[in-house]
Each structure stands twice: as C-alpha cells, then as structure tokens.
Amino acid sequence: MGVLSKLGDLVTGGLAKEAIEAIKDYFPPDMTPQQQADMELALQKVEQRRRDSAAQAAADAEERFNQRIKALEGTASDLRTIPLLGPIVLFLRGCQRPLWGFATLWLDWCWFSAWTLTDKQQSALIVINVLVLGFLFGERTVKNLQPLIVQVFGGSRAKGAGDG
C-alpha cells in the first residue's frame, strides 16, 4: 500500500500488547483470569480497529492519488479519440515493456558473450538492468535480489580491489 500503510502500522502496531504490559500492574488483584483475558481481547479489538482505520485511510489516499494522475495525464481511452496519432501512441505505449526487456536482454547477451567493457560501462549496464527489472517485475523483486546482486558484483569488486 505504500508509505501511509507503513505509517499506520508504525502508529498502531503493538498498541494492545504494550497497553496490556503497561496496565498489568494496575489490574485489580481480585480480577479473575477470565476478566483479564476479556480486557486483553478488548484492547486487541481497539488495536485492530485502529489498524483497519489506518489501512482504509491509506487506500483512500492511494485512490485519490490515482484519480489525480488520471485527471492530469489522461487515460488510454482519451488517446483513442485522437484520429491518427492516438492508435500509434497506444501501440508504442504497449511496446514499452517488451522493447526495454528485449533490449536489456540483448545488451546482457553481448556483455556476457562478446564485449569487453570498462568498469564504468559495466556499472552502467548494472544500473540499466536494475531499472528495467524493477520496471518489469516490481520493486519487491529487485529488493529480494539485492543480496545476490551485492554478492555477485560487490564480491568481485572487493576481490579485485585487494589484488592491486
């Protein structure tokens, strides 16, 4: 969901648990275990309502953001109304992902099979790969692959730096 969701989790996360720990010392001594469990359940319900409210606020903010983008940038149906240029722009817009994906695949093939590149050129190709992979497969995929990328590329650089 994004930043607002994470902020909501930060604000509400663990509230019931912390409240229970804080007020355990103040439970009346004659309170039964069942009454204590009921109080804990009530606090957990309050926490869940707060989480739900924060999640709903994040979803509403994201929907308003999407609506604003549509209003400012237009949609694909807006492009269809342009006589000759509209279908061409839609076609080019649809070709973006495959075009960048195959171009990067070709660059990588050349890089690993035939090219001898400088460190700066290799760094540029790594950046291009991360950008294209992030665009095609999402930020989460790139974050999940980050340790492997650091191990493969960071390890070889560190080894090369100590050799000279």
Short mmCIF file of C-alpha atoms in Angstrom, two decimals:
data_model
loop_
_atom_site.label_atom_id
_atom_site.label_comp_id
_atom_site.label_asym_id
_atom_site.label_seq_id
_atom_site.Cartn_x
_atom_site.Cartn_y
_atom_site.Cartn_z
CA MET A 1 0.00 0.00 0.00
CA GLY A 2 2.88 2.33 0.45
CA VAL A 3 4.09 4.92 2.91
CA LEU A 4 0.72 5.65 4.52
CA SER A 5 0.16 1.99 5.30
CA LYS A 6 3.61 1.66 6.83
CA LEU A 7 2.98 4.80 8.87
CA GLY A 8 -0.31 3.34 10.09
CA ASP A 9 1.45 0.13 11.13
CA LEU A 10 4.06 2.17 12.95
CA VAL A 11 1.43 4.18 14.81
CA THR A 12 -0.85 1.27 15.74
CA GLY A 13 1.43 -1.77 15.68
CA GLY A 14 1.69 -3.49 19.03
CA LEU A 15 -0.53 -0.97 20.81
CA ALA A 16 -2.63 -3.61 22.57
CA LYS A 17 0.40 -5.61 23.66
CA GLU A 18 2.13 -2.53 25.05
CA ALA A 19 -1.05 -1.36 26.78
CA ILE A 20 -1.58 -4.77 28.37
CA GLU A 21 2.00 -4.86 29.62
CA ALA A 22 1.69 -1.32 30.96
CA ILE A 23 -1.56 -1.87 32.86
CA LYS A 24 -0.98 -5.41 34.12
CA ASP A 25 0.45 -3.99 37.31
CA TYR A 26 -2.72 -1.95 37.77
CA PHE A 27 -5.21 -4.80 37.29
CA PRO A 28 -7.26 -5.11 40.47
CA PRO A 29 -5.89 -8.01 42.49
CA ASP A 30 -9.30 -9.61 42.64
CA MET A 31 -9.65 -9.62 38.83
CA THR A 32 -10.16 -13.14 37.55
CA PRO A 33 -8.08 -14.58 34.71
CA GLN A 34 -11.24 -14.52 32.58
CA GLN A 35 -11.70 -10.78 33.24
CA GLN A 36 -8.04 -10.18 32.39
CA ALA A 37 -8.45 -12.14 29.15
CA ASP A 38 -11.58 -10.12 28.33
CA MET A 39 -9.66 -6.87 28.91
CA GLU A 40 -6.82 -8.07 26.69
CA LEU A 41 -9.32 -9.03 23.99
CA ALA A 42 -10.97 -5.60 24.20
CA LEU A 43 -7.60 -3.87 23.82
CA GLN A 44 -6.73 -6.07 20.85
CA LYS A 45 -10.05 -5.14 19.22
CA VAL A 46 -9.23 -1.44 19.71
CA GLU A 47 -5.85 -2.03 18.07
CA GLN A 48 -7.47 -3.88 15.14
CA ARG A 49 -9.96 -1.05 14.61
CA ARG A 50 -7.09 1.44 14.54
CA ARG A 51 -5.19 -0.72 12.04
CA ASP A 52 -8.30 -1.04 9.87
CA SER A 53 -8.84 2.72 10.02
CA ALA A 54 -5.21 3.40 9.05
CA ALA A 55 -5.43 0.88 6.18
CA GLN A 56 -8.66 2.47 4.94
CA ALA A 57 -7.07 5.93 5.09
CA ALA A 58 -4.08 4.65 3.10
CA ALA A 59 -6.36 3.05 0.50
CA ASP A 60 -8.39 6.26 0.19
CA ALA A 61 -5.24 8.34 -0.24
CA GLU A 62 -3.94 5.97 -2.91
CA GLU A 63 -7.27 6.09 -4.76
CA ARG A 64 -7.28 9.90 -4.67
CA PHE A 65 -3.71 9.88 -5.99
CA ASN A 66 -4.68 7.53 -8.85
CA GLN A 67 -7.67 9.70 -9.72
CA ARG A 68 -5.44 12.79 -9.78
CA ILE A 69 -2.97 11.07 -12.11
CA LYS A 70 -5.83 10.10 -14.44
CA ALA A 71 -7.10 13.67 -14.44
CA LEU A 72 -3.67 15.15 -15.14
CA GLU A 73 -2.28 12.59 -17.59
CA GLY A 74 -5.40 11.15 -19.16
CA THR A 75 -6.17 7.51 -19.91
CA ALA A 76 -5.83 5.17 -22.87
CA SER A 77 -9.45 5.88 -23.84
CA ASP A 78 -8.50 9.55 -24.20
CA LEU A 79 -5.83 8.58 -26.72
CA ARG A 80 -8.31 6.63 -28.84
CA THR A 81 -10.15 9.85 -29.63
CA ILE A 82 -7.13 11.28 -31.48
CA PRO A 83 -7.60 10.22 -35.13
CA LEU A 84 -4.21 9.10 -36.50
CA LEU A 85 -1.77 9.72 -33.68
CA GLY A 86 -3.86 8.05 -30.94
CA PRO A 87 -3.53 4.43 -32.12
CA ILE A 88 0.19 4.92 -32.81
CA VAL A 89 0.79 6.28 -29.30
CA LEU A 90 -1.22 3.39 -27.81
CA PHE A 91 0.85 0.89 -29.81
CA LEU A 92 4.14 2.49 -28.75
CA ARG A 93 2.94 2.67 -25.16
CA GLY A 94 2.13 -1.04 -25.26
CA CYS A 95 5.54 -1.85 -26.73
CA GLN A 96 7.46 -0.18 -23.90
CA ARG A 97 7.92 -3.18 -21.62
CA PRO A 98 8.80 -5.75 -24.30
CA LEU A 99 11.07 -3.27 -26.08
CA TRP A 100 13.05 -2.39 -22.94
CA GLY A 101 13.06 -6.01 -21.79
CA PHE A 102 14.43 -7.40 -25.05
CA ALA A 103 16.89 -4.51 -25.46
CA THR A 104 18.28 -5.22 -22.00
CA LEU A 105 18.38 -8.94 -22.74
CA TRP A 106 20.38 -8.22 -25.90
CA LEU A 107 22.76 -5.89 -24.02
CA ASP A 108 23.30 -8.58 -21.37
CA TRP A 109 23.90 -11.24 -24.02
CA CYS A 110 26.53 -9.07 -25.68
CA TRP A 111 28.04 -8.20 -22.30
CA PHE A 112 28.46 -11.81 -21.22
CA SER A 113 29.38 -13.30 -24.60
CA ALA A 114 31.44 -10.88 -26.61
CA TRP A 115 32.03 -7.44 -25.15
CA THR A 116 34.97 -6.35 -23.07
CA LEU A 117 33.72 -3.43 -21.02
CA THR A 118 35.30 -0.93 -18.67
CA ASP A 119 34.20 -0.75 -15.04
CA LYS A 120 32.15 2.34 -15.81
CA GLN A 121 30.34 0.62 -18.70
CA GLN A 122 29.66 -2.43 -16.54
CA SER A 123 28.29 -0.19 -13.79
CA ALA A 124 26.01 1.49 -16.33
CA LEU A 125 24.72 -1.90 -17.52
CA ILE A 126 24.08 -2.98 -13.95
CA VAL A 127 22.07 0.20 -13.34
CA ILE A 128 20.13 -0.36 -16.58
CA ASN A 129 19.38 -3.96 -15.53
CA VAL A 130 18.16 -2.91 -12.08
CA LEU A 131 15.96 -0.17 -13.57
CA VAL A 132 14.46 -2.43 -16.23
CA LEU A 133 13.98 -5.36 -13.83
CA GLY A 134 12.38 -3.02 -11.32
CA PHE A 135 10.08 -1.65 -14.01
CA LEU A 136 9.15 -5.05 -15.42
CA PHE A 137 8.91 -7.12 -12.26
CA GLY A 138 8.46 -4.61 -9.47
CA GLU A 139 10.45 -3.17 -6.66
CA ARG A 140 9.98 -6.20 -4.43
CA THR A 141 11.77 -8.46 -6.90
CA VAL A 142 14.75 -6.12 -7.06
CA LYS A 143 14.85 -5.89 -3.25
CA ASN A 144 14.72 -9.68 -2.98
CA LEU A 145 17.59 -10.00 -5.45
CA GLN A 146 19.66 -7.25 -3.84
CA PRO A 147 21.73 -9.58 -1.62
CA LEU A 148 22.57 -11.73 -4.64
CA ILE A 149 23.48 -8.67 -6.71
CA VAL A 150 25.73 -7.36 -3.92
CA GLN A 151 27.33 -10.78 -3.51
CA VAL A 152 28.00 -11.21 -7.23
CA PHE A 153 29.10 -7.70 -8.09
CA GLY A 154 30.28 -6.42 -4.72
CA GLY A 155 32.34 -9.53 -4.01
CA SER A 156 34.18 -9.41 -7.32
CA ARG A 157 34.96 -5.71 -6.90
CA ALA A 158 36.26 -6.20 -3.37
CA LYS A 159 38.44 -9.12 -4.56
CA GLY A 160 39.76 -7.04 -7.45
CA ALA A 161 40.48 -4.03 -5.24
CA GLY A 162 42.71 -6.04 -2.87
CA ASP A 163 44.71 -7.64 -5.69
CA GLY A 164 46.34 -4.44 -6.95
#
